[in-house]
Amino acid sequence: MAFIDHVQITLASGRGGKGAVHFQKLRRSPRGGPDGGNGGKGGDIILSVKPDLKDLSHLVKKRLYKAKDGYPGEGRKKKGKKGKNLVLSVPKGTICYDSKGLLLKELKEKDWCFLKGGRGGKGNSFFKKASLQAPQIAQSGSPSVKKEVILQLKWVSDVCLVGFRGSGKTSFALELSQQKSKIYPSSYPRLFSIKPLSFSEPLLFVDLPGLSPSTRSFLKQAERAKIITFVVSLMDKDPFCSYQKLRKELLAYDQKKGSYLAQKPSFLLLTGRDHFVYEEKGKLF
Ligand SMILES: Nc1nc2c(ncn2[C@@H]2O[C@H](COP(=O)(O)OP(=O)(O)OP(=O)(O)O)[C@@H](O)[C@H]2O)c(=O)[nH]1
Ligand SMILES: [Mg+2]
């Protein structure tokens, strides 16, 4: 399945349950005092960060996600049941914007209650007073609240590997992470956790697919990287030209998105040295 790092969805809290209009039914007084209970609270919408999730593809199936409504109140002052919360799991690094692109929240470790469910309506027992012994009124619950949001996944990482197809990004990341998986051309970004010997915490490396018009949008995953590492193969016809083209790609992306990729600290990693014949290519830069 495709790697999805952007979804636009509508979230709706559950409405509050209705309060009940009900009267005590006693043998001697079939129309006893009011005992209608309050309605239950509507369900909340909660966004919950799940570090195991890789992307947002599980959220593309529907446009509207709604929590359950609260249940109506009942006789004997019984409160209606609470509507079930809707918990949407999101990967670490997800950012929530409103429909106009205004930042609402960067989702970190904890659950975030995005929409509170509606309050349950008061039942008629609540309205009883000296001057009103048998109220026939009850409140309907507070309505559901709907909001359109944009969720974007932007990994927070230490290093982002940027290079053209086949430059050796994945090989390098696999080598560093000591993974033995098979190398195949990647069409989506991957996150590698790499623990250098002298570090107590692992470093997070983003391995982007080879840069091309169809994968350019994945540069989003470089936006929150501390360092950019340009990966250029010495097997390219003109490695310096490849490097310049990569920098131009970053500048073009920055201009379009208002980001600062080209200004980040960067390294140049040259691969394919084993294939490089000095006599043939001469001086590189
Ligand atoms: N000779 C040689 N081959 C290399 C080197 N680094 C990678 N390769 C080979 O180059 C091919 C492409 O390597 P990848 O690591 O998949 O390159 P990539 O940049 O991740 O490619 P995309 O994901 O398609 O952008 C593989 O067959 C690797 O074995 C190197 O330093 N020397
Ligand atoms: Mg790759």
CSV table of C-alpha atoms and ligand atoms in Angstrom, one decimal:
chain,number,residue,atom,x,y,z
A,1,MET,CA,0.0,0.0,0.0
A,2,ALA,CA,1.1,3.5,-0.7
A,3,PHE,CA,2.8,5.6,1.9
A,4,ILE,CA,0.3,8.3,3.1
A,5,ASP,CA,1.6,11.3,4.9
A,6,HIS,CA,-1.4,13.7,4.4
A,7,VAL,CA,-5.1,13.2,5.1
A,8,GLN,CA,-8.0,15.7,5.2
A,9,ILE,CA,-10.8,14.3,7.3
A,10,THR,CA,-13.8,15.5,9.3
A,11,LEU,CA,-14.0,14.6,12.9
A,12,ALA,CA,-17.3,14.8,14.9
A,13,SER,CA,-17.9,14.3,18.6
A,14,GLY,CA,-21.0,12.5,19.8
A,15,ARG,CA,-24.0,14.5,20.8
A,16,GLY,CA,-25.3,14.4,24.4
A,17,GLY,CA,-28.2,12.1,25.1
A,18,LYS,CA,-31.7,13.6,25.8
A,19,GLY,CA,-32.9,14.0,29.3
A,20,ALA,CA,-36.0,11.9,30.1
A,21,VAL,CA,-39.5,13.2,30.9
A,22,HIS,CA,-40.7,10.5,33.3
A,23,PHE,CA,-42.8,10.2,36.5
A,24,GLN,CA,-42.7,7.8,39.3
A,25,LYS,CA,-45.2,5.1,39.0
A,26,LEU,CA,-46.4,4.1,42.5
A,27,ARG,CA,-49.3,1.8,43.2
A,28,ARG,CA,-51.1,4.5,45.2
A,29,SER,CA,-50.1,7.4,43.1
A,30,PRO,CA,-49.7,6.4,39.4
A,31,ARG,CA,-48.5,9.9,38.6
A,32,GLY,CA,-45.9,10.4,41.3
A,33,GLY,CA,-43.1,12.9,41.2
A,34,PRO,CA,-40.8,13.5,38.2
A,35,ASP,CA,-37.9,11.1,38.0
A,36,GLY,CA,-36.6,11.6,34.5
A,37,GLY,CA,-32.8,11.1,34.4
A,38,ASN,CA,-30.2,13.1,32.6
A,39,GLY,CA,-28.9,12.1,29.2
A,40,GLY,CA,-25.4,10.6,28.9
A,41,LYS,CA,-22.4,12.5,27.6
A,42,GLY,CA,-21.5,12.2,23.9
A,43,GLY,CA,-18.2,10.4,23.0
A,44,ASP,CA,-15.0,12.4,22.6
A,45,ILE,CA,-12.6,12.4,19.6
A,46,ILE,CA,-9.2,11.4,20.8
A,47,LEU,CA,-6.0,11.4,18.7
A,48,SER,CA,-3.6,8.9,20.1
A,49,VAL,CA,0.1,8.6,19.1
A,50,LYS,CA,1.1,5.0,18.3
A,51,PRO,CA,4.9,4.8,17.7
A,52,ASP,CA,4.5,1.5,15.7
A,53,LEU,CA,2.4,3.1,13.1
A,54,LYS,CA,4.3,4.0,9.9
A,55,ASP,CA,1.9,6.4,8.2
A,56,LEU,CA,-1.7,7.7,7.9
A,57,SER,CA,-2.9,5.2,5.3
A,58,HIS,CA,-5.4,3.7,7.8
A,59,LEU,CA,-7.3,7.0,7.8
A,60,VAL,CA,-8.0,7.3,4.1
A,61,LYS,CA,-10.9,4.9,4.1
A,62,LYS,CA,-13.5,7.4,5.3
A,63,ARG,CA,-14.0,11.2,5.2
A,64,LEU,CA,-16.0,11.4,8.4
A,65,TYR,CA,-15.1,9.9,11.7
A,66,LYS,CA,-17.8,10.3,14.4
A,67,ALA,CA,-17.8,9.3,18.1
A,68,LYS,CA,-21.0,7.7,19.5
A,69,ASP,CA,-23.9,9.8,20.8
A,70,GLY,CA,-24.8,9.7,24.5
A,71,TYR,CA,-27.8,7.6,25.4
A,72,PRO,CA,-31.1,9.2,26.6
A,73,GLY,CA,-31.9,9.3,30.3
A,74,GLU,CA,-34.4,7.0,31.8
A,75,GLY,CA,-37.0,6.8,34.6
A,76,ARG,CA,-36.0,6.5,38.3
A,77,LYS,CA,-33.4,9.2,37.7
A,78,LYS,CA,-31.3,6.8,35.7
A,79,LYS,CA,-28.6,8.6,33.8
A,80,GLY,CA,-28.1,7.7,30.1
A,81,LYS,CA,-25.0,5.7,29.2
A,82,LYS,CA,-22.0,7.7,27.9
A,83,GLY,CA,-21.4,7.5,24.1
A,84,LYS,CA,-18.2,5.7,23.2
A,85,ASN,CA,-15.1,7.8,22.5
A,86,LEU,CA,-13.5,7.5,19.1
A,87,VAL,CA,-9.8,7.0,19.4
A,88,LEU,CA,-7.9,7.6,16.2
A,89,SER,CA,-4.3,6.3,16.2
A,90,VAL,CA,-1.7,8.4,14.5
A,91,PRO,CA,2.0,7.8,14.0
A,92,LYS,CA,4.7,9.7,16.0
A,93,GLY,CA,5.4,13.0,14.2
A,94,THR,CA,1.8,13.7,13.2
A,95,ILE,CA,0.8,17.4,13.0
A,96,CYS,CA,-2.8,18.5,13.2
A,97,TYR,CA,-3.9,21.6,11.2
A,98,ASP,CA,-7.3,23.1,10.7
A,99,SER,CA,-8.8,23.1,7.2
A,100,LYS,CA,-7.1,26.4,6.4
A,101,GLY,CA,-3.7,25.1,7.3
A,102,LEU,CA,-3.4,26.8,10.7
A,103,LEU,CA,-1.3,24.7,13.2
A,104,LEU,CA,-3.5,23.2,15.9
A,105,LYS,CA,-1.1,20.8,17.6
A,106,GLU,CA,2.0,18.7,17.1
A,107,LEU,CA,1.1,15.3,18.5
A,108,LYS,CA,3.8,13.9,20.7
A,109,GLU,CA,3.6,11.0,23.2
A,110,LYS,CA,0.2,11.4,24.8
A,111,ASP,CA,-3.4,11.2,23.8
A,112,TRP,CA,-5.0,14.4,22.8
A,113,CYS,CA,-8.7,15.0,23.3
A,114,PHE,CA,-9.5,17.0,20.1
A,115,LEU,CA,-13.3,17.3,20.5
A,116,LYS,CA,-15.3,16.9,23.7
A,117,GLY,CA,-18.5,15.0,23.4
A,118,GLY,CA,-21.8,17.0,23.9
A,119,ARG,CA,-23.2,17.3,27.5
A,120,GLY,CA,-26.2,15.1,28.3
A,121,GLY,CA,-29.6,17.0,28.6
A,122,LYS,CA,-31.2,17.4,32.1
A,123,GLY,CA,-34.1,15.1,32.8
A,124,ASN,CA,-37.4,16.5,34.1
A,125,SER,CA,-36.5,15.6,37.7
A,126,PHE,CA,-34.0,18.4,37.6
A,127,PHE,CA,-36.7,21.0,36.9
A,128,LYS,CA,-38.9,20.2,39.9
A,129,LYS,CA,-39.4,23.1,42.2
A,130,ALA,CA,-42.1,24.4,44.6
A,131,SER,CA,-44.0,26.2,41.9
A,132,LEU,CA,-43.5,23.4,39.4
A,133,GLN,CA,-44.2,20.0,40.8
A,134,ALA,CA,-44.7,18.0,37.6
A,135,PRO,CA,-42.4,19.5,34.9
A,136,GLN,CA,-43.0,18.1,31.5
A,137,ILE,CA,-39.8,19.5,30.2
A,138,ALA,CA,-36.3,18.0,29.7
A,139,GLN,CA,-33.3,19.2,27.8
A,140,SER,CA,-32.0,17.7,24.6
A,141,GLY,CA,-28.3,17.0,24.8
A,142,SER,CA,-25.6,19.4,23.4
A,143,PRO,CA,-25.1,18.9,19.7
A,144,SER,CA,-22.2,17.1,18.1
A,145,VAL,CA,-19.3,19.3,17.0
A,146,LYS,CA,-17.8,18.8,13.6
A,147,LYS,CA,-14.4,20.0,12.5
A,148,GLU,CA,-12.4,19.4,9.4
A,149,VAL,CA,-8.7,18.8,10.0
A,150,ILE,CA,-5.6,18.1,8.0
A,151,LEU,CA,-3.2,15.6,9.5
A,152,GLN,CA,0.3,15.6,8.2
A,153,LEU,CA,3.0,13.2,9.1
A,154,LYS,CA,6.5,14.8,9.4
A,155,TRP,CA,9.0,12.6,11.0
A,156,VAL,CA,11.2,14.1,13.6
A,157,SER,CA,14.7,12.7,12.8
A,158,ASP,CA,18.4,13.3,13.2
A,159,VAL,CA,19.5,12.7,9.6
A,160,CYS,CA,17.7,12.7,6.3
A,161,LEU,CA,19.3,10.9,3.3
A,162,VAL,CA,18.6,12.7,0.1
A,163,GLY,CA,19.8,11.5,-3.3
A,164,PHE,CA,18.8,10.3,-6.7
A,165,ARG,CA,17.6,6.8,-7.5
A,166,GLY,CA,20.2,4.1,-6.9
A,167,SER,CA,22.7,6.5,-5.2
A,168,GLY,CA,23.1,4.0,-2.3
A,169,LYS,CA,20.9,5.6,0.4
A,170,THR,CA,19.2,2.4,1.6
A,171,SER,CA,22.4,0.4,1.4
A,172,PHE,CA,24.1,3.0,3.7
A,173,ALA,CA,21.2,3.0,6.2
A,174,LEU,CA,21.0,-0.8,6.2
A,175,GLU,CA,24.8,-1.0,6.7
A,176,LEU,CA,24.7,1.4,9.6
A,177,SER,CA,21.7,-0.3,11.2
A,178,GLN,CA,23.2,-3.7,10.7
A,179,GLN,CA,20.1,-5.0,9.0
A,180,LYS,CA,20.5,-7.7,6.5
A,181,SER,CA,17.2,-7.1,4.6
A,182,LYS,CA,17.2,-7.2,0.8
A,183,ILE,CA,17.8,-4.0,-1.0
A,184,TYR,CA,15.2,-2.9,-3.5
A,185,PRO,CA,14.4,0.5,-5.1
A,186,SER,CA,12.2,2.2,-2.5
A,187,SER,CA,9.1,4.1,-3.6
A,188,TYR,CA,8.3,5.5,-0.1
A,189,PRO,CA,10.4,6.9,2.8
A,190,ARG,CA,11.6,4.6,5.6
A,191,LEU,CA,12.7,5.4,9.1
A,192,PHE,CA,15.8,3.7,10.5
A,193,SER,CA,16.9,3.6,14.1
A,194,ILE,CA,20.6,3.5,14.3
A,195,LYS,CA,22.7,3.3,17.5
A,196,PRO,CA,26.3,4.3,17.1
A,197,LEU,CA,28.5,2.6,19.8
A,198,SER,CA,29.3,5.8,21.6
A,199,PHE,CA,25.7,7.1,21.7
A,200,SER,CA,23.3,6.3,24.5
A,201,GLU,CA,20.2,7.1,22.4
A,202,PRO,CA,19.7,5.7,18.8
A,203,LEU,CA,19.7,8.2,15.9
A,204,LEU,CA,16.8,8.3,13.6
A,205,PHE,CA,17.6,8.3,9.9
A,206,VAL,CA,15.1,9.0,7.2
A,207,ASP,CA,15.8,7.1,3.9
A,208,LEU,CA,13.9,8.9,1.2
A,209,PRO,CA,13.2,7.3,-2.2
A,210,GLY,CA,15.3,8.5,-5.1
A,211,LEU,CA,14.4,12.1,-5.8
A,212,SER,CA,12.2,12.5,-8.9
A,213,PRO,CA,9.1,14.6,-9.8
A,214,SER,CA,6.9,11.8,-8.5
A,215,THR,CA,8.7,11.5,-5.1
A,216,ARG,CA,9.4,15.2,-4.5
A,217,SER,CA,6.6,15.6,-2.1
A,218,PHE,CA,8.3,13.1,0.3
A,219,LEU,CA,10.8,15.9,1.0
A,220,LYS,CA,8.2,16.7,3.7
A,221,GLN,CA,10.0,14.0,5.7
A,222,ALA,CA,13.2,16.1,5.6
A,223,GLU,CA,11.6,19.2,7.1
A,224,ARG,CA,12.1,18.1,10.7
A,225,ALA,CA,15.5,16.4,10.3
A,226,LYS,CA,18.4,18.0,12.0
A,227,ILE,CA,20.9,17.3,9.3
A,228,ILE,CA,20.6,16.6,5.6
A,229,THR,CA,23.0,14.1,4.1
A,230,PHE,CA,23.3,14.3,0.3
A,231,VAL,CA,24.1,10.9,-1.1
A,232,VAL,CA,25.8,11.0,-4.5
A,233,SER,CA,27.3,8.0,-6.3
A,234,LEU,CA,30.7,8.3,-7.8
A,235,MET,CA,29.4,6.1,-10.6
A,236,ASP,CA,27.3,9.0,-11.8
A,237,LYS,CA,28.5,10.6,-15.1
A,238,ASP,CA,29.1,13.9,-13.3
A,239,PRO,CA,28.8,13.5,-9.5
A,240,PHE,CA,29.3,17.3,-8.9
A,241,CYS,CA,26.4,18.1,-11.2
A,242,SER,CA,24.3,15.5,-9.3
A,243,TYR,CA,25.1,17.2,-6.1
A,244,GLN,CA,24.2,20.6,-7.5
A,245,LYS,CA,20.9,19.3,-8.9
A,246,LEU,CA,20.0,17.9,-5.4
A,247,ARG,CA,20.6,21.3,-3.8
A,248,LYS,CA,18.5,22.9,-6.5
A,249,GLU,CA,15.7,20.5,-5.8
A,250,LEU,CA,15.8,21.5,-2.1
A,251,LEU,CA,15.7,25.2,-2.9
A,252,ALA,CA,12.8,24.7,-5.3
A,253,TYR,CA,10.9,22.8,-2.5
A,254,ASP,CA,11.7,25.5,0.0
A,255,GLN,CA,10.4,28.2,-2.3
A,256,LYS,CA,7.1,26.3,-2.8
A,257,LYS,CA,6.5,25.2,0.8
A,258,GLY,CA,8.2,28.0,2.8
A,259,SER,CA,10.5,25.4,4.4
A,260,TYR,CA,14.3,25.7,5.1
A,261,LEU,CA,15.7,22.5,3.8
A,262,ALA,CA,18.6,24.1,1.9
A,263,GLN,CA,19.7,26.0,5.0
A,264,LYS,CA,20.0,23.0,7.3
A,265,PRO,CA,23.5,21.7,8.2
A,266,SER,CA,24.5,19.1,5.5
A,267,PHE,CA,27.0,16.5,4.6
A,268,LEU,CA,27.9,15.0,1.3
A,269,LEU,CA,28.2,11.2,1.3
A,270,LEU,CA,29.9,9.8,-1.7
A,271,THR,CA,29.1,6.2,-2.5
A,272,GLY,CA,30.4,3.7,-5.2
A,273,ARG,CA,34.0,4.6,-4.4
A,274,ASP,CA,34.9,0.9,-5.2
A,275,HIS,CA,33.8,1.5,-8.8
A,276,PHE,CA,35.5,4.8,-9.2
A,277,VAL,CA,38.6,4.7,-11.3
A,278,TYR,CA,40.7,7.8,-10.6
A,279,GLU,CA,42.7,7.6,-13.9
A,280,GLU,CA,39.5,7.7,-16.0
A,281,LYS,CA,37.5,10.4,-14.1
A,282,GLY,CA,40.4,12.5,-12.9
A,283,LYS,CA,39.7,15.2,-10.3
A,284,LEU,CA,36.2,15.1,-8.9
A,285,PHE,CA,35.5,18.6,-7.7
B,1,LIG,N1,29.6,-0.8,-6.1
B,1,LIG,C1,28.8,-0.2,-5.2
B,1,LIG,N2,27.5,-0.4,-5.3
B,1,LIG,C2,26.7,0.2,-4.4
B,1,LIG,C3,27.2,1.1,-3.4
B,1,LIG,N3,26.1,1.5,-2.7
B,1,LIG,C4,25.0,1.0,-3.2
B,1,LIG,N4,25.3,0.2,-4.2
B,1,LIG,C5,24.4,-0.6,-5.0
B,1,LIG,O1,23.6,0.3,-5.8
B,1,LIG,C6,22.3,-0.3,-5.9
B,1,LIG,C7,21.3,0.8,-5.4
B,1,LIG,O2,21.5,0.9,-4.0
B,1,LIG,P1,20.3,1.4,-3.0
B,1,LIG,O3,20.9,1.4,-1.7
B,1,LIG,O4,19.1,0.7,-3.3
B,1,LIG,O5,20.2,2.9,-3.6
B,1,LIG,P2,19.1,4.0,-3.1
B,1,LIG,O6,19.7,5.3,-3.2
B,1,LIG,O7,18.4,3.5,-1.9
B,1,LIG,O8,18.0,3.8,-4.3
B,1,LIG,P3,16.5,4.3,-4.4
B,1,LIG,O9,15.8,3.8,-3.1
B,1,LIG,O10,16.0,3.7,-5.6
B,1,LIG,O11,16.6,5.8,-4.5
B,1,LIG,C8,22.2,-1.6,-5.1
B,1,LIG,O12,22.4,-2.6,-6.0
B,1,LIG,C9,23.4,-1.5,-4.2
B,1,LIG,O13,24.0,-2.7,-3.9
B,1,LIG,C10,28.6,1.3,-3.4
B,1,LIG,O14,29.1,2.0,-2.5
B,1,LIG,N5,29.3,0.6,-4.3
B,2,MG,MG,16.4,3.2,-1.3
